Coordinates of C-alpha atoms and ligand atoms in Angstrom, one line a residue:
Chain A
M15 CA 39.1 54.9 1.5
S16 CA 39.5 52.4 -1.4
K17 CA 36.1 50.9 -1.7
M18 CA 36.9 49.2 -5.0
P19 CA 34.3 51.1 -7.0
S20 CA 34.8 49.3 -10.3
F21 CA 34.1 45.7 -11.2
Q22 CA 37.3 43.6 -11.4
I23 CA 36.7 40.8 -13.8
S24 CA 39.3 39.2 -16.0
R25 CA 39.2 35.8 -17.8
R26 CA 40.5 34.3 -14.6
F27 CA 36.9 33.6 -13.5
L28 CA 37.3 30.5 -15.7
R29 CA 39.6 29.1 -13.0
V30 CA 36.7 29.1 -10.6
W31 CA 34.5 27.6 -13.2
Q32 CA 37.1 24.9 -13.7
R33 CA 37.2 24.1 -10.0
N34 CA 33.5 23.4 -10.0
Y35 CA 33.8 21.4 -13.2
V36 CA 36.5 19.1 -11.6
V37 CA 34.1 18.4 -8.7
Y38 CA 31.2 17.8 -11.1
Q39 CA 33.2 15.3 -13.1
K40 CA 33.8 13.2 -10.0
T41 CA 30.1 12.4 -9.8
W42 CA 29.0 12.9 -13.3
K43 CA 27.0 9.7 -13.5
I44 CA 24.8 10.8 -10.6
N45 CA 24.7 14.3 -12.1
F46 CA 23.5 13.0 -15.4
L47 CA 20.8 10.8 -13.9
T48 CA 18.4 13.6 -12.8
P49 CA 18.1 15.3 -16.2
L50 CA 17.8 11.9 -17.8
L51 CA 15.1 10.5 -15.6
E52 CA 13.2 13.7 -14.6
P53 CA 11.6 14.3 -18.1
L54 CA 10.7 10.6 -18.3
F55 CA 8.8 10.9 -15.0
Y56 CA 7.1 14.1 -15.9
L57 CA 6.1 12.9 -19.3
L58 CA 4.7 9.7 -17.9
A59 CA 2.8 11.5 -15.1
F60 CA 1.6 14.5 -17.0
G61 CA 1.8 13.4 -20.6
Y62 CA 0.1 10.1 -20.3
G63 CA -1.6 10.3 -16.9
M64 CA -3.0 13.8 -17.3
S65 CA -3.6 13.9 -21.0
A66 CA -6.7 11.9 -20.8
L67 CA -8.2 14.5 -18.4
V68 CA -6.8 17.6 -20.2
G69 CA -7.2 16.8 -23.8
K70 CA -5.9 19.5 -26.1
V71 CA -4.4 22.8 -25.1
P72 CA -4.9 26.0 -27.2
F73 CA -1.7 27.8 -28.0
E74 CA -1.5 30.7 -30.5
G75 CA -4.4 29.4 -32.5
E76 CA -3.2 25.8 -32.5
E77 CA -4.4 22.9 -30.6
L78 CA -1.5 21.2 -28.8
S79 CA -1.5 17.8 -27.2
Y80 CA -0.7 18.1 -23.5
V81 CA 2.6 16.3 -23.9
I82 CA 3.8 18.7 -26.6
F83 CA 2.6 21.6 -24.4
I84 CA 4.5 20.7 -21.3
T85 CA 7.7 19.5 -23.0
P86 CA 9.2 23.0 -23.4
S87 CA 8.0 23.8 -19.8
L88 CA 10.1 20.9 -18.5
L89 CA 13.1 22.2 -20.3
A90 CA 12.6 25.8 -19.0
I91 CA 12.0 24.7 -15.4
A92 CA 15.2 22.6 -15.5
M93 CA 17.1 25.7 -16.7
M94 CA 15.7 27.7 -13.8
Y95 CA 16.2 25.0 -11.2
N96 CA 19.8 24.0 -12.1
A97 CA 21.1 27.6 -12.1
F98 CA 19.1 28.8 -9.2
F99 CA 19.9 25.9 -6.9
E100 CA 23.5 25.9 -7.9
N101 CA 23.9 29.5 -7.0
T102 CA 21.9 29.4 -3.8
Y103 CA 22.4 26.2 -1.8
A104 CA 25.6 25.0 -3.5
S105 CA 27.3 28.4 -3.6
F106 CA 26.3 29.1 -0.1
V107 CA 27.8 25.9 1.1
R108 CA 31.1 26.7 -0.6
M109 CA 31.0 30.3 0.7
Y110 CA 29.9 29.8 4.2
Y111 CA 30.7 26.2 5.3
Q112 CA 33.6 25.3 3.2
K113 CA 35.3 28.7 3.1
T114 CA 36.2 28.0 -0.5
F115 CA 35.8 31.6 -1.5
D116 CA 38.1 32.7 1.3
A117 CA 40.8 30.4 0.1
M118 CA 40.4 31.7 -3.5
L119 CA 40.7 35.3 -2.2
A120 CA 44.2 34.6 -1.0
T121 CA 45.2 34.1 -4.7
P122 CA 45.3 36.5 -7.6
L123 CA 41.5 36.1 -8.1
S124 CA 39.2 38.9 -7.2
L125 CA 35.9 38.4 -5.5
H126 CA 34.1 39.5 -8.6
E127 CA 35.9 36.8 -10.6
V128 CA 34.9 34.2 -8.0
I129 CA 31.3 35.2 -8.1
T130 CA 31.3 35.4 -11.9
G131 CA 32.9 31.9 -12.1
E132 CA 30.1 30.6 -9.9
I133 CA 27.3 32.2 -11.9
I134 CA 28.8 31.0 -15.2
W135 CA 29.1 27.5 -13.7
G136 CA 25.4 27.7 -12.7
A137 CA 24.6 28.6 -16.3
T138 CA 26.8 25.7 -17.5
K139 CA 24.8 23.2 -15.3
S140 CA 21.6 24.6 -16.8
L141 CA 23.1 24.0 -20.3
I142 CA 24.2 20.4 -19.5
A143 CA 20.9 19.5 -18.0
T144 CA 19.0 21.0 -20.9
A145 CA 21.2 19.2 -23.4
I146 CA 20.5 15.8 -21.7
M147 CA 16.7 16.5 -21.4
L148 CA 16.6 17.7 -25.0
G149 CA 18.1 14.4 -26.0
V150 CA 15.4 12.5 -24.1
V151 CA 12.5 14.5 -25.5
T152 CA 14.0 14.3 -29.0
A153 CA 14.0 10.5 -28.7
F154 CA 10.2 10.8 -28.1
G155 CA 9.9 13.0 -31.2
L156 CA 8.5 15.9 -29.2
V157 CA 10.6 18.8 -30.6
H158 CA 11.3 20.3 -34.0
Y159 CA 14.8 20.8 -35.4
P160 CA 16.8 22.8 -36.3
Q161 CA 15.0 25.5 -34.2
A162 CA 15.1 23.4 -31.1
L163 CA 18.9 23.6 -31.2
F164 CA 18.5 27.3 -30.1
V165 CA 17.2 26.0 -26.8
L166 CA 20.8 25.3 -25.9
P167 CA 22.2 28.9 -26.0
L168 CA 18.9 30.0 -24.5
S169 CA 19.5 27.7 -21.5
F170 CA 22.9 29.3 -20.9
L171 CA 21.4 32.8 -21.0
A172 CA 18.6 31.6 -18.7
G173 CA 21.2 30.1 -16.4
I174 CA 22.9 33.4 -16.1
A175 CA 19.6 35.2 -15.3
F176 CA 18.4 32.7 -12.7
G177 CA 21.9 32.1 -11.3
S178 CA 22.4 35.8 -10.8
I179 CA 19.2 36.2 -8.9
G180 CA 20.1 33.1 -6.9
M181 CA 23.5 34.6 -6.1
F182 CA 21.8 37.8 -5.1
F183 CA 19.8 35.9 -2.5
T184 CA 23.0 34.1 -1.4
G185 CA 24.5 37.5 -0.8
V186 CA 21.7 38.7 1.5
T187 CA 20.4 35.5 3.1
P188 CA 21.1 35.3 6.9
S189 CA 21.2 31.4 6.8
I190 CA 20.9 28.5 4.5
E191 CA 17.4 27.8 5.8
A192 CA 16.3 31.3 4.8
F193 CA 16.5 30.2 1.1
N194 CA 13.0 28.8 1.8
L195 CA 11.6 32.3 1.6
P196 CA 12.7 33.2 -2.0
I197 CA 11.8 29.7 -3.1
F198 CA 8.3 29.9 -1.6
L199 CA 7.7 33.4 -2.8
F200 CA 9.5 33.4 -6.1
V201 CA 10.5 30.1 -7.5
T202 CA 7.4 28.0 -6.7
P203 CA 4.9 30.6 -8.0
M204 CA 6.9 30.8 -11.2
F205 CA 7.0 27.0 -11.5
L206 CA 3.2 26.9 -11.3
F207 CA 2.0 30.0 -13.0
S208 CA 4.4 30.8 -15.8
G209 CA 2.5 29.1 -18.6
T210 CA 4.2 25.9 -17.5
F211 CA 1.3 23.5 -16.9
F212 CA -1.5 25.6 -18.3
P213 CA -1.5 28.7 -20.5
V214 CA -1.1 32.1 -18.8
A215 CA -4.4 33.0 -20.4
G216 CA -6.1 30.6 -17.9
L217 CA -5.3 33.0 -15.1
P218 CA -7.4 36.0 -13.9
G219 CA -6.5 39.3 -15.5
W220 CA -4.4 40.7 -12.6
A221 CA -2.5 37.4 -12.3
Q222 CA -1.7 37.4 -16.0
K223 CA -0.1 40.8 -15.6
L224 CA 1.9 39.5 -12.7
A225 CA 2.9 36.4 -14.6
M226 CA 4.4 38.7 -17.3
V227 CA 6.9 40.0 -14.8
F228 CA 8.2 36.4 -14.1
P229 CA 11.3 35.7 -16.2
L230 CA 10.2 32.1 -16.4
T231 CA 7.1 33.1 -18.3
H232 CA 9.2 34.6 -21.0
L233 CA 11.6 31.7 -21.0
V234 CA 8.8 29.1 -21.3
N235 CA 7.3 31.0 -24.1
A236 CA 10.5 31.3 -26.1
T237 CA 11.4 27.7 -25.4
R238 CA 7.9 26.6 -26.5
H239 CA 8.2 28.5 -29.8
L240 CA 11.6 27.0 -30.5
C241 CA 10.5 23.5 -29.7
L242 CA 7.4 23.9 -32.0
G243 CA 9.8 24.9 -34.7
S244 CA 9.1 28.6 -35.0
M245 CA 11.7 31.2 -34.7
N246 CA 9.7 34.4 -34.2
A247 CA 9.5 37.7 -32.3
D248 CA 8.3 36.0 -29.2
V249 CA 11.6 34.2 -29.0
F250 CA 13.4 37.5 -29.5
W251 CA 11.4 39.2 -26.7
G252 CA 12.1 36.2 -24.4
V253 CA 15.8 36.5 -25.0
L254 CA 15.7 40.2 -24.5
Y255 CA 13.8 39.9 -21.2
L256 CA 16.3 37.4 -19.9
A257 CA 19.2 39.5 -21.0
V258 CA 17.8 42.6 -19.3
F259 CA 17.1 40.6 -16.2
S260 CA 20.8 39.4 -16.2
V261 CA 22.1 42.9 -16.8
V262 CA 20.3 44.0 -13.7
F263 CA 20.9 41.1 -11.3
F264 CA 24.4 40.1 -12.3
P265 CA 26.0 43.3 -11.0
L266 CA 23.6 43.4 -8.1
A267 CA 24.8 39.9 -7.1
L268 CA 28.4 41.2 -7.3
V269 CA 27.6 44.1 -5.1
V270 CA 25.8 42.2 -2.4
M271 CA 28.4 39.5 -2.3
Q272 CA 31.1 42.1 -2.0
R273 CA 29.3 43.7 0.9
R274 CA 28.9 40.4 2.5
L275 CA 32.4 39.0 2.1
I276 CA 34.8 41.9 1.9
R277 CA 35.3 43.5 5.3
Chain B
M11 CA 59.0 50.3 -8.4
N12 CA 62.2 49.9 -6.4
K13 CA 65.1 48.2 -8.1
V14 CA 66.4 46.9 -4.8
M15 CA 63.7 45.8 -2.5
L16 CA 64.6 47.0 1.0
H17 CA 61.5 45.8 2.7
V18 CA 59.2 42.9 1.8
I19 CA 56.4 44.5 3.7
E20 CA 56.3 48.1 4.9
T21 CA 53.4 49.6 6.7
R22 CA 52.9 53.1 8.0
N23 CA 50.1 54.1 10.2
L24 CA 48.1 51.2 8.9
R25 CA 44.5 51.2 10.1
K26 CA 41.5 48.9 9.9
A27 CA 38.1 49.9 11.2
Y28 CA 35.0 47.8 11.1
G29 CA 32.3 50.5 11.4
D30 CA 33.2 52.5 14.4
F31 CA 35.4 49.7 15.9
V32 CA 39.1 50.2 15.2
A33 CA 40.7 46.7 15.0
V34 CA 44.1 47.9 13.8
D35 CA 45.2 51.3 15.0
D36 CA 48.1 53.1 13.3
V37 CA 50.4 50.1 13.0
S38 CA 53.9 50.7 11.5
F39 CA 56.4 48.0 10.9
H40 CA 58.5 46.4 8.2
L41 CA 59.7 42.9 7.2
L42 CA 63.2 42.4 5.8
P43 CA 64.0 39.9 3.0
G44 CA 64.7 36.5 4.5
E45 CA 63.3 37.5 7.9
C46 CA 60.8 35.6 9.9
L47 CA 58.6 38.2 11.7
G48 CA 56.1 37.2 14.3
L49 CA 52.9 39.1 15.3
L50 CA 52.2 38.0 18.8
G51 CA 49.1 39.0 20.6
P52 CA 46.1 37.7 22.5
N53 CA 42.8 36.9 20.8
G54 CA 41.2 40.0 19.3
A55 CA 44.5 41.9 19.2
G56 CA 44.1 42.6 15.5
K57 CA 46.6 40.1 14.1
T58 CA 44.3 38.5 11.6
S59 CA 43.0 41.9 10.5
T60 CA 46.5 43.1 10.0
V61 CA 47.7 40.2 7.8
R62 CA 44.4 40.2 5.8
M63 CA 45.1 43.7 4.7
I64 CA 48.7 42.6 3.7
Y65 CA 47.5 39.7 1.5
G66 CA 44.9 41.9 -0.1
F67 CA 41.9 40.1 1.4
S68 CA 40.5 43.0 3.2
P69 CA 40.7 46.7 2.2
M70 CA 42.7 48.9 4.4
T71 CA 40.9 51.8 6.1
D72 CA 43.9 54.2 6.2
G73 CA 47.6 54.5 6.1
E74 CA 50.3 53.1 3.8
L75 CA 50.9 49.5 2.9
Q76 CA 53.5 48.3 0.5
V77 CA 54.4 44.8 -0.3
F78 CA 57.5 44.1 -2.5
G79 CA 57.6 47.8 -2.9
L80 CA 54.1 47.9 -4.6
D81 CA 51.0 49.5 -3.3
I82 CA 48.4 47.0 -2.2
R83 CA 45.5 49.3 -3.4
T84 CA 46.6 49.4 -7.0
D85 CA 48.9 46.3 -7.5
W86 CA 47.0 43.8 -5.4
R87 CA 46.9 41.2 -8.1
A88 CA 50.7 41.3 -8.8
I89 CA 51.3 41.2 -5.0
K90 CA 48.9 38.3 -4.4
A91 CA 50.6 36.3 -7.1
R92 CA 53.8 36.4 -5.2
I93 CA 52.5 35.6 -1.7
G94 CA 51.6 32.3 -0.1
V95 CA 48.9 32.4 2.6
C96 CA 47.8 29.9 5.3
Q97 CA 44.6 31.4 6.7
Q98 CA 43.6 30.9 10.2
E99 CA 40.9 28.3 9.3
N100 CA 41.7 25.1 7.5
N101 CA 39.8 25.9 4.3
L102 CA 41.0 23.0 2.2
D103 CA 38.5 22.1 -0.5
P104 CA 36.6 19.1 0.9
D105 CA 35.1 18.3 -2.5
L106 CA 38.6 17.5 -3.8
T107 CA 41.4 15.0 -3.1
V108 CA 44.7 15.9 -1.5
I109 CA 46.5 16.2 -4.9
Q110 CA 43.6 18.0 -6.5
N111 CA 43.6 20.6 -3.7
L112 CA 47.1 21.5 -4.9
Q113 CA 46.5 21.3 -8.6
V114 CA 43.2 23.2 -8.6
F115 CA 44.8 25.9 -6.4
A116 CA 47.7 26.1 -8.8
R117 CA 45.2 27.1 -11.5
Y118 CA 44.2 30.2 -9.6
F119 CA 47.7 31.3 -10.1
D120 CA 47.7 30.5 -13.8
I121 CA 50.4 27.9 -13.3
P122 CA 50.6 25.7 -16.4
K123 CA 49.3 22.1 -15.9
A124 CA 52.6 20.3 -16.2
A125 CA 54.4 22.7 -13.9
A126 CA 51.6 22.4 -11.4
K127 CA 51.7 18.7 -11.4
A128 CA 55.5 18.6 -10.8
K129 CA 55.2 21.2 -8.1
A130 CA 52.3 19.4 -6.4
G131 CA 54.3 16.2 -6.3
E132 CA 57.3 17.9 -4.9
L133 CA 55.2 19.6 -2.2
L134 CA 53.5 16.3 -1.2
H135 CA 56.9 14.9 -0.7
F136 CA 57.9 18.0 1.4
I137 CA 54.9 17.5 3.7
A138 CA 55.2 13.7 3.7
L139 CA 51.7 13.1 2.3
Q140 CA 52.6 11.3 -1.0
Q141 CA 50.8 8.2 0.3
R142 CA 47.6 10.1 0.8
Q143 CA 47.4 12.0 -2.4
K144 CA 44.2 10.3 -3.6
D145 CA 42.4 10.6 -0.2
T146 CA 39.7 13.2 0.3
V147 CA 40.9 15.9 2.6
T148 CA 38.2 15.2 5.2
N149 CA 39.9 11.9 5.9
L150 CA 43.1 13.6 7.0
S151 CA 44.1 14.3 10.6
G152 CA 44.3 17.9 11.9
G153 CA 48.1 17.9 11.5
M154 CA 48.0 16.5 8.0
M155 CA 45.4 19.1 7.0
R156 CA 47.6 21.9 8.3
R157 CA 50.6 20.6 6.4
L158 CA 48.5 20.4 3.3
V159 CA 47.4 24.0 3.8
L160 CA 51.1 24.9 4.1
A161 CA 51.9 23.0 0.9
R162 CA 49.0 24.7 -0.9
A163 CA 50.4 28.1 0.2
L164 CA 53.7 27.2 -1.4
I165 CA 52.3 26.1 -4.8
N166 CA 53.2 29.4 -6.4
D167 CA 56.8 29.5 -5.1
P168 CA 56.0 32.6 -3.0
E169 CA 58.5 35.2 -2.1
L170 CA 56.6 35.9 1.1
L171 CA 54.8 33.3 3.3
I172 CA 52.0 34.6 5.6
L173 CA 50.8 32.2 8.3
D174 CA 47.9 33.0 10.5
E175 CA 48.2 30.9 13.6
P176 CA 49.8 28.0 11.8
T177 CA 49.7 25.5 14.7
T178 CA 46.7 26.5 16.8
G179 CA 44.8 23.5 17.9
L180 CA 47.5 20.9 16.9
D181 CA 48.9 18.3 19.2
P182 CA 52.6 18.7 20.1
Q183 CA 53.8 16.1 17.5
S184 CA 51.9 17.8 14.7
R185 CA 53.0 21.2 15.9
H186 CA 56.7 20.2 15.8
Q187 CA 56.2 18.7 12.3
V188 CA 54.9 22.0 11.1
W189 CA 57.7 23.9 12.8
E190 CA 60.3 21.7 11.1
R191 CA 58.9 22.4 7.7
L192 CA 58.8 26.1 8.5
E193 CA 62.4 26.1 9.8
E194 CA 63.5 24.5 6.5
L195 CA 61.7 27.2 4.5
R196 CA 63.3 29.8 6.7
A197 CA 66.7 28.4 6.2
N198 CA 66.2 28.5 2.5
G199 CA 65.7 32.3 2.8
L200 CA 61.9 32.6 2.5
S201 CA 60.5 35.7 4.1
I202 CA 57.8 34.8 6.6
L203 CA 55.2 36.7 8.5
L204 CA 53.3 34.7 11.1
T205 CA 50.8 35.4 13.8
T206 CA 50.6 33.4 16.9
H207 CA 49.7 33.5 20.6
N208 CA 52.0 30.6 21.3
M209 CA 55.3 31.7 22.9
D210 CA 57.2 28.6 22.0
E211 CA 56.3 29.1 18.4
A212 CA 57.3 32.8 18.5
S213 CA 60.7 32.2 20.2
H214 CA 61.3 29.1 18.2
L215 CA 60.7 30.5 14.7
C216 CA 60.9 34.2 14.7
D217 CA 63.9 36.5 14.2
R218 CA 61.9 39.4 15.3
L219 CA 58.6 39.9 17.2
I220 CA 55.9 42.5 17.3
I221 CA 53.7 42.2 20.4
M222 CA 50.3 43.8 19.8
D223 CA 47.1 44.3 21.7
H224 CA 43.9 46.2 21.1
G225 CA 45.1 47.0 17.6
K226 CA 48.3 48.7 18.7
I227 CA 51.9 47.6 18.6
L228 CA 53.2 47.5 22.2
V229 CA 56.8 46.6 21.5
Q230 CA 59.0 45.1 18.8
G231 CA 62.4 43.5 18.8
K232 CA 64.4 40.2 18.9
P233 CA 62.8 37.7 21.2
S234 CA 65.9 37.5 23.5
W235 CA 66.1 41.3 23.6
L236 CA 62.4 41.6 24.5
V237 CA 62.9 39.1 27.4
R238 CA 65.9 40.9 28.8
E239 CA 64.3 44.3 28.4
Y240 CA 60.8 43.5 29.8
A241 CA 61.4 40.6 32.1
G242 CA 65.0 40.6 33.0
R243 CA 67.1 37.5 33.2
D244 CA 65.8 35.6 36.3
V245 CA 62.4 35.4 37.8
V246 CA 61.4 34.5 41.4
E247 CA 57.9 33.5 42.0
V248 CA 56.7 33.4 45.5
V249 CA 53.5 31.7 46.4
N250 CA 51.4 33.0 49.3
P251 CA 53.8 35.9 49.9
S252 CA 54.1 37.3 53.4
D253 CA 53.3 41.0 54.1
E254 CA 56.9 41.4 54.9
L255 CA 58.0 40.5 51.4
R256 CA 55.3 42.7 49.9
S257 CA 56.5 45.8 51.7
F258 CA 60.1 44.8 50.9
V259 CA 59.6 44.6 47.1
R260 CA 57.8 47.9 47.1
T261 CA 60.9 49.6 48.4
Q262 CA 63.1 48.0 45.8
P263 CA 63.8 49.2 42.3
F264 CA 63.2 45.9 40.5
M265 CA 60.2 45.0 38.4
H266 CA 57.5 42.9 40.0
D267 CA 53.9 41.9 39.6
D268 CA 51.7 41.3 42.6
L269 CA 49.0 38.9 41.8
G270 CA 47.6 38.5 45.3
R271 CA 48.3 34.8 45.9
R272 CA 51.6 35.1 44.1
I273 CA 54.3 37.7 43.6
I274 CA 56.5 37.6 40.5
I275 CA 59.8 39.4 40.8
Y276 CA 61.9 40.1 37.6
G277 CA 65.7 40.6 38.1
Q278 CA 68.7 41.6 36.0
E279 CA 71.9 39.6 35.8
G280 CA 74.2 39.8 38.8
E281 CA 71.7 41.0 41.2
E282 CA 72.1 39.7 44.7
L283 CA 68.5 40.5 45.7
F284 CA 67.3 37.2 44.7
E285 CA 69.6 35.5 47.1
R286 CA 68.3 37.8 49.8
I287 CA 64.7 37.1 48.9
G288 CA 65.5 33.4 48.7
R289 CA 67.1 33.5 52.1
H290 CA 64.7 35.7 53.9
F291 CA 61.3 35.3 52.5
C292 CA 61.1 31.9 50.9
K293 CA 60.2 28.7 52.7
D294 CA 59.4 26.0 50.2
D295 CA 56.8 27.7 48.0
C296 CA 59.4 29.8 46.0
I297 CA 60.5 29.1 42.5
M298 CA 63.5 30.6 40.8
R299 CA 63.7 30.3 37.0
M300 CA 64.8 32.0 33.8
A301 CA 62.6 34.8 32.4
T302 CA 60.7 33.8 29.3
L303 CA 58.8 35.4 26.5
E304 CA 55.6 34.4 28.3
D305 CA 56.6 36.7 31.2
V306 CA 57.0 39.6 28.7
F307 CA 53.7 38.8 27.0
L308 CA 51.7 38.7 30.2
R309 CA 53.4 41.8 31.6
L310 CA 52.6 43.8 28.5
T311 CA 49.1 42.5 27.6
G312 CA 47.8 41.8 31.1
R313 CA 46.4 38.7 32.7
E314 CA 42.7 39.2 32.2
L315 CA 40.8 36.6 30.2
R316 CA 40.2 37.2 26.5
E317 CA 37.3 36.2 24.3
Ligands
ADP10 N1 34.6 41.3 10.0 C1 34.6 41.9 11.2 N2 33.7 42.8 11.6 C2 33.7 43.4 12.8 N3 34.6 43.2 13.7 C3 35.6 42.3 13.4 C4 35.7 41.6 12.2 N4 36.8 40.9 12.2 C5 37.4 41.1 13.3 N5 36.7 41.9 14.1 C6 37.1 42.4 15.5 O1 38.4 43.0 15.4 C7 39.2 42.6 16.5 C8 40.4 42.0 16.0 O2 40.2 40.8 15.4 P1 41.3 39.9 14.8 O3 42.0 40.7 13.8 O4 40.6 38.7 14.2 O5 42.2 39.5 16.0 P2 43.2 38.3 16.3 O6 43.5 37.7 15.0 O7 44.4 39.0 16.9 O8 42.5 37.4 17.2 C9 38.3 41.7 17.3 O9 37.8 42.5 18.4 C10 37.3 41.2 16.4 O10 36.1 40.9 17.1
MG11 MG1 43.2 35.7 14.4

């Protein structure tokens, strides 16, 4: 009988978001440190160490310095990592080890609200990290305003996309160790081959096609245009791709979590 | 919606199946306002499965289930807002302090901040944990955690409190502390549904008991009535019984259990048989005692080991 066919989501999911926010606030100094230092390390290693080897990188008919080329990549990777890891490892710990979701389900919250709150929280972490990193790279004069400001809403959308797919894996993973599989097969290839450290055009033809399936490729591309100060169709396509990705994986995450937790 | 609520909980032929396995099998019972009702049963009896359906955690497979006169399938949110639940596991939020556990939980019920703060303070006082309010919950003892789980379940001023094995795993001191809190709540007229396999707890706290096993209700009634009905008043236990005694009890109308190395004989008030048994068949390995709920429980659910 009653299999709860419809999605039950009200604004109450914000209560779940707030719970995570309270916990985040307790250690905000540590939480801020990573997005503050990470771009510095990367810029030092790749921007200054590698630049000498790489020289200029061609991008849409322009010649970019390597630092300018990878700055948007760092932002996009941070968006992906923050949301994906929040909604895999951290959500799994709350669900499986801490039984936080079970406790929430004895209140007027629905499971769909719990999961939505978690995904929106993952997107929020993506936004916070991006904002901090954007501050750092701005201090180095590596991005153009006002277009670069659009990176912030983009990071939230990307957070929903990567958080949803993370939550999807959380719904189907047999154990916390098994997250290694989607990370090895999905996250790491994206990290390396999405036009992050070298242009997608540098890949063989078949790999280029594959790279176009990766959401990170579209995110990096959109972020790069925005950071370079152009607001064009590529940005639009990137946003659209991430939105479609979210529209597919967000409900899928709800469905697998429902199957996992509601018995 | 009923104007006058006759039953806080009412189930009719309630069923829960996990795949092919039926964990709760056509269970019908009710809980009256202000009553403390106990679900008593061995591990795997289906107690948790039953209460989980009642607090809207797990969808029912079949039957009828009304809480506060509302249907759980359609009005689950309204029902859940009016229930307090202590789940079987201590699932306090280890990322939060004692007081935050209460305040954050209050938000899930949409309780305004000021009201939540006042209520949290009041509840910490109730469970005698004011001194520990800034502690992380992982620093608390098992008994303190359990009391905090109880306080958390009361944050929304529930009209019905559901407790799934509230004292399992606690030392006697902590257990009595929890019982005291529960007795106070009961005296204040809160309706309580609790599950347990602890006989003391059941006879101590509950106005009425349901003994269940293998997903089915075996008997229900007041604890004293159940004892009288299913174990009598007095019990004689004879260790290493003689064959003589064995053949004697078989010819008699009273209830008895033959466990091999021990025979347990249950008698009603005024029976002289006990005296006869005492005189004729007992040397020194013979105990006469009052019948207890544990006798009833073991008689009805058997003596085999459970998971
Ligand atoms: N999610 C589940 N999936 C399959 N079987 C379950 C599930 N939960 C409980 N059971 C089974 O249902 C039976 C009743 O369990 P439960 O309601 O937890 O009993 P109790 O609380 O009385 O110990 C047990 O045999 C248990 O193994
Ligand atoms: Mg149980």
